Amino acid sequence: MTTETTPLNDILTARIARQGCITFADFMAACLYEPGLGYYTSPGRKVGAEGDFYTSITVHAAFGRVLAREIAQMWRSMGCPADFTLVECGAGNGRLACDIVDYLAEREPEMYRGLRLLLVEREPSLESAQRTMLAAHVDRLGWLSPDEFASGDFTFSGCLYSNELIDALPTHRVIMTSDGLKELYVTCTDGEFGEEPGEPSTPEIAACLKRVAVELHIGQQAEVNLNAPRWLASASKALRQGFILTIDYGYPAQELYTPRRKLGTLLCYYRHQTEENPFLRLGLQDITSHVDFTTLMTCGEELGLDTVWYGEQYRFLLSAGIIEEIEDIERTAVSDEEKLRLRLTLKKLILPDGGMGDTFKVLVQSRGVPAPGLLCQRRIGG
Ligand SMILES: C[S@@+](CC[C@H](N)C(=O)[O-])C[C@H]1O[C@@H](n2cnc3c(N)ncnc32)[C@H](O)[C@@H]1O
């Protein structure tokens, strides 16, 4: 096993020497987002065949086109407004935005006329890839930094969507002991990183578990992602009217925090291999944790958002028209090879076999849209 050291080893060693042990959330924030050195803030392909993991977006444009069908339905449910803003948080290289907006330009010209697309991405250097990817739509394109997005000055009506954003937000780690709930802090001894329990760094951690009625068992470790409800609070503040559509892997709280998951859900990705040890290859491997969708729904309701729909990605895609989309594409795809690729796409995205189809969930929340009648609310096959 390689323990490859990187410039982040020295930075984090010095930080811990200076200020004492740090929360796992601070450690993860450095590993993913330290300027120039973090996993998402350093050069190199992260997603796709040449990267470390696949997302639904890299599988096929059909994913974005089906989301676009639902987004057009959102626009209709708001009375076909002349102006509609799409916001993507965690936009990466802009691939998903491009698939969505291509569809809208092609199939929903009236909506496309008044469409504005804003990309929010923590890594600013991705702007040039996004600009190239979205060259055909550049006249309606804008950018916001995560700070501008969360400032409270930005508001919009339309739809805010994200794919695999929340799992990439830095999370706290905890363990239940016979002495009560403890937080796991990151330590460094002789250049080796490790963990030790201490009193929680903030009462928000226990409050977060209490909000979703979770009591951990003694010995059980778990992640508590305080950045998820914080992000949702910013999103909710920005949304005047419309929808927040969140796609990510995760579970409702009772399933996420089941005692069967004794070590939580923290997972790292490096060149398409999973790795459980977050203290290796700092800044070179992705670190993620599964999303607690009950927290997103409960906090959303506290913030005045309606929970419109929550369920597995395969249910969402089937109700929103992935079969029709694949049939449409098949009619234009000439080669047998492309037809086979489409069938495999369908399998990857929707088969509920523990793959992307059921590990991934979709949550749709809304503000100021009574009885929206979205495609995902239809019965599959009905
Ligand atoms: C797992 S990647 C997903 C990228 C893309 N959505 C996809 O599915 O391929 C997460 C992305 O979110 C970005 N990100 C993290 N925190 C963010 C924030 N607060 N606001 C906007 N983007 C953020 C990261 O830089 C990274 O590009």
Coordinates of N, CA, C and O and ligand atoms in Angstrom, one line a residue, residues 32-33 39-41 46-47 53-58 63 88-96 120-123 126 144-147 149 162-170 231 249 286 288, ligand 1:
L32 N -9.7 18.4 -0.1 CA -10.5 18.6 -1.3 C -10.3 20.0 -1.9 O -10.3 20.1 -3.2
Y33 N -10.1 21.0 -1.1 CA -10.2 22.4 -1.6 C -9.1 23.3 -1.2 O -9.2 24.5 -1.5
Y39 N -8.0 18.1 -3.9 CA -8.4 17.2 -4.9 C -9.2 17.9 -6.0 O -8.9 17.7 -7.2
Y40 N -10.1 18.8 -5.6 CA -10.9 19.6 -6.7 C -10.3 20.9 -7.1 O -10.8 21.5 -8.0
T41 N -9.2 21.3 -6.4 CA -8.6 22.6 -6.7 C -7.2 22.5 -7.3 O -6.5 23.4 -7.4
K46 N -10.9 14.6 -13.0 CA -11.4 13.9 -11.8 C -12.5 12.9 -12.2 O -12.5 11.8 -11.6
V47 N -13.4 13.3 -13.1 CA -14.5 12.5 -13.4 C -14.4 11.9 -14.8 O -13.8 12.5 -15.6
F53 N -13.5 8.6 -10.8 CA -14.8 8.0 -10.6 C -15.7 8.5 -11.8 O -15.4 9.4 -12.5
Y54 N -16.8 7.7 -12.0 CA -17.8 8.1 -12.9 C -19.0 8.8 -12.2 O -19.3 8.4 -11.1
T55 N -19.6 9.8 -12.8 CA -20.9 10.2 -12.3 C -21.9 9.9 -13.4 O -21.6 9.6 -14.5
S56 N -23.2 10.1 -13.1 CA -24.3 9.8 -14.1 C -24.1 10.6 -15.3 O -24.4 10.2 -16.4
I57 N -23.5 11.8 -15.2 CA -23.3 12.7 -16.3 C -22.4 12.1 -17.3 O -22.6 12.3 -18.5
T58 N -21.3 11.4 -16.8 CA -20.3 10.9 -17.7 C -20.8 9.7 -18.5 O -20.2 9.2 -19.4
F63 N -29.0 11.4 -19.5 CA -29.2 11.7 -18.1 C -29.6 13.2 -18.1 O -30.7 13.6 -17.5
E88 N -26.7 25.9 -11.5 CA -26.1 24.6 -11.2 C -25.0 24.8 -10.2 O -24.1 25.6 -10.4
C89 N -25.1 24.1 -9.0 CA -24.1 24.2 -8.0 C -23.2 23.0 -8.1 O -23.6 21.9 -8.2
G90 N -21.8 23.2 -8.2 CA -20.9 22.1 -8.3 C -20.9 21.7 -9.8 O -21.0 20.5 -10.1
A91 N -20.8 22.7 -10.7 CA -21.0 22.4 -12.1 C -19.9 21.7 -12.8 O -20.0 21.3 -14.0
G92 N -18.7 21.5 -12.1 CA -17.6 20.7 -12.8 C -17.3 21.4 -14.1 O -17.1 22.6 -14.2
N93 N -17.1 20.5 -15.1 CA -16.7 21.1 -16.4 C -17.9 21.6 -17.3 O -17.7 22.0 -18.4
G94 N -19.1 21.6 -16.7 CA -20.2 22.1 -17.5 C -21.0 21.1 -18.3 O -21.9 21.5 -19.0
R95 N -20.6 19.8 -18.3 CA -21.2 18.8 -19.1 C -22.7 18.7 -18.9 O -23.4 18.7 -19.9
L96 N -23.1 18.6 -17.7 CA -24.5 18.4 -17.4 C -25.3 19.6 -17.8 O -26.4 19.5 -18.5
V120 N -22.3 27.7 -10.5 CA -21.6 28.0 -9.2 C -20.6 26.8 -9.1 O -21.0 25.7 -9.1
E121 N -19.3 27.1 -8.9 CA -18.3 26.1 -8.8 C -17.2 26.6 -7.9 O -16.7 27.7 -8.1
R122 N -16.8 25.7 -7.0 CA -15.8 26.1 -6.0 C -14.4 26.3 -6.7 O -13.6 27.1 -6.2
E123 N -14.2 25.6 -7.8 CA -12.9 25.7 -8.4 C -13.0 26.7 -9.6 O -13.5 26.3 -10.7
L126 N -12.2 26.1 -13.5 CA -13.1 25.3 -14.4 C -13.9 26.2 -15.4 O -14.5 25.7 -16.3
L144 N -21.2 32.5 -10.6 CA -21.3 33.0 -9.3 C -20.3 32.2 -8.5 O -20.2 31.0 -8.6
S145 N -19.5 32.9 -7.6 CA -18.7 32.1 -6.7 C -19.6 31.5 -5.6 O -20.7 32.1 -5.3
P146 N -19.1 30.4 -4.9 CA -20.0 29.9 -3.8 C -20.2 31.0 -2.7 O -21.3 31.1 -2.2
D147 N -19.3 32.0 -2.5 CA -19.5 33.0 -1.6 C -20.6 34.0 -2.1 O -21.5 34.4 -1.3
F149 N -23.0 33.2 -4.1 CA -24.2 32.4 -4.0 C -24.8 32.5 -2.6 O -26.0 32.6 -2.4
S162 N -28.2 20.2 -8.6 CA -26.9 19.8 -8.3 C -26.8 18.3 -8.5 O -27.8 17.5 -8.2
N163 N -25.7 17.8 -8.9 CA -25.4 16.3 -9.0 C -24.1 16.1 -8.3 O -23.0 16.6 -8.7
E164 N -24.2 15.3 -7.3 CA -23.0 14.9 -6.5 C -22.3 16.1 -5.9 O -21.0 16.2 -5.9
L165 N -23.0 17.1 -5.4 CA -22.4 18.2 -4.7 C -22.3 17.9 -3.2 O -21.2 18.1 -2.6
I166 N -23.4 17.5 -2.6 CA -23.5 17.4 -1.2 C -22.5 16.4 -0.6 O -21.9 16.6 0.5
D167 N -22.3 15.3 -1.3 CA -21.4 14.3 -0.9 C -19.9 14.8 -0.8 O -19.1 14.2 -0.2
A168 N -19.7 15.9 -1.5 CA -18.3 16.4 -1.6 C -18.1 17.6 -0.6 O -17.1 18.3 -0.7
L169 N -19.1 17.8 0.2 CA -19.0 18.9 1.2 C -18.3 18.3 2.5 O -18.7 17.2 2.9
P170 N -17.3 19.0 3.1 CA -16.6 18.5 4.2 C -17.5 18.2 5.4 O -18.4 18.9 5.7
W231 N -25.7 24.7 3.3 CA -25.8 25.0 1.8 C -27.3 25.1 1.5 O -27.6 26.0 0.7
Y249 N -25.8 10.3 -3.8 CA -26.0 9.0 -3.2 C -26.2 9.3 -1.7 O -25.6 10.1 -1.1
D286 N -10.2 11.4 -3.9 CA -11.5 12.1 -3.5 C -11.9 11.5 -2.2 O -11.7 10.3 -1.9
T288 N -15.5 11.3 0.2 CA -16.9 11.5 0.1 C -17.7 10.9 1.3 O -17.1 10.0 1.9
Ligands
LIG1 C1 -18.2 15.3 -7.1 S1 -17.9 16.7 -8.0 C2 -19.4 16.7 -9.1 C3 -19.2 17.4 -10.4 C4 -20.4 17.3 -11.3 N1 -21.6 17.9 -10.8 C5 -20.6 15.9 -11.8 O1 -21.6 15.2 -11.4 O2 -19.7 15.3 -12.5 C6 -18.3 18.0 -6.9 C7 -18.1 19.4 -7.4 O3 -18.6 20.4 -6.5 C8 -17.7 21.5 -6.4 N2 -18.1 22.2 -5.2 C9 -17.8 21.8 -3.9 N3 -18.3 22.7 -3.0 C10 -19.0 23.6 -3.7 C11 -19.8 24.7 -3.4 N4 -20.0 25.1 -2.1 N5 -20.4 25.4 -4.4 C12 -20.2 25.1 -5.7 N6 -19.4 24.0 -6.0 C13 -18.8 23.3 -5.1 C14 -16.4 20.8 -6.5 O4 -15.3 21.7 -6.8 C15 -16.6 19.8 -7.5 O5 -16.4 20.3 -8.8

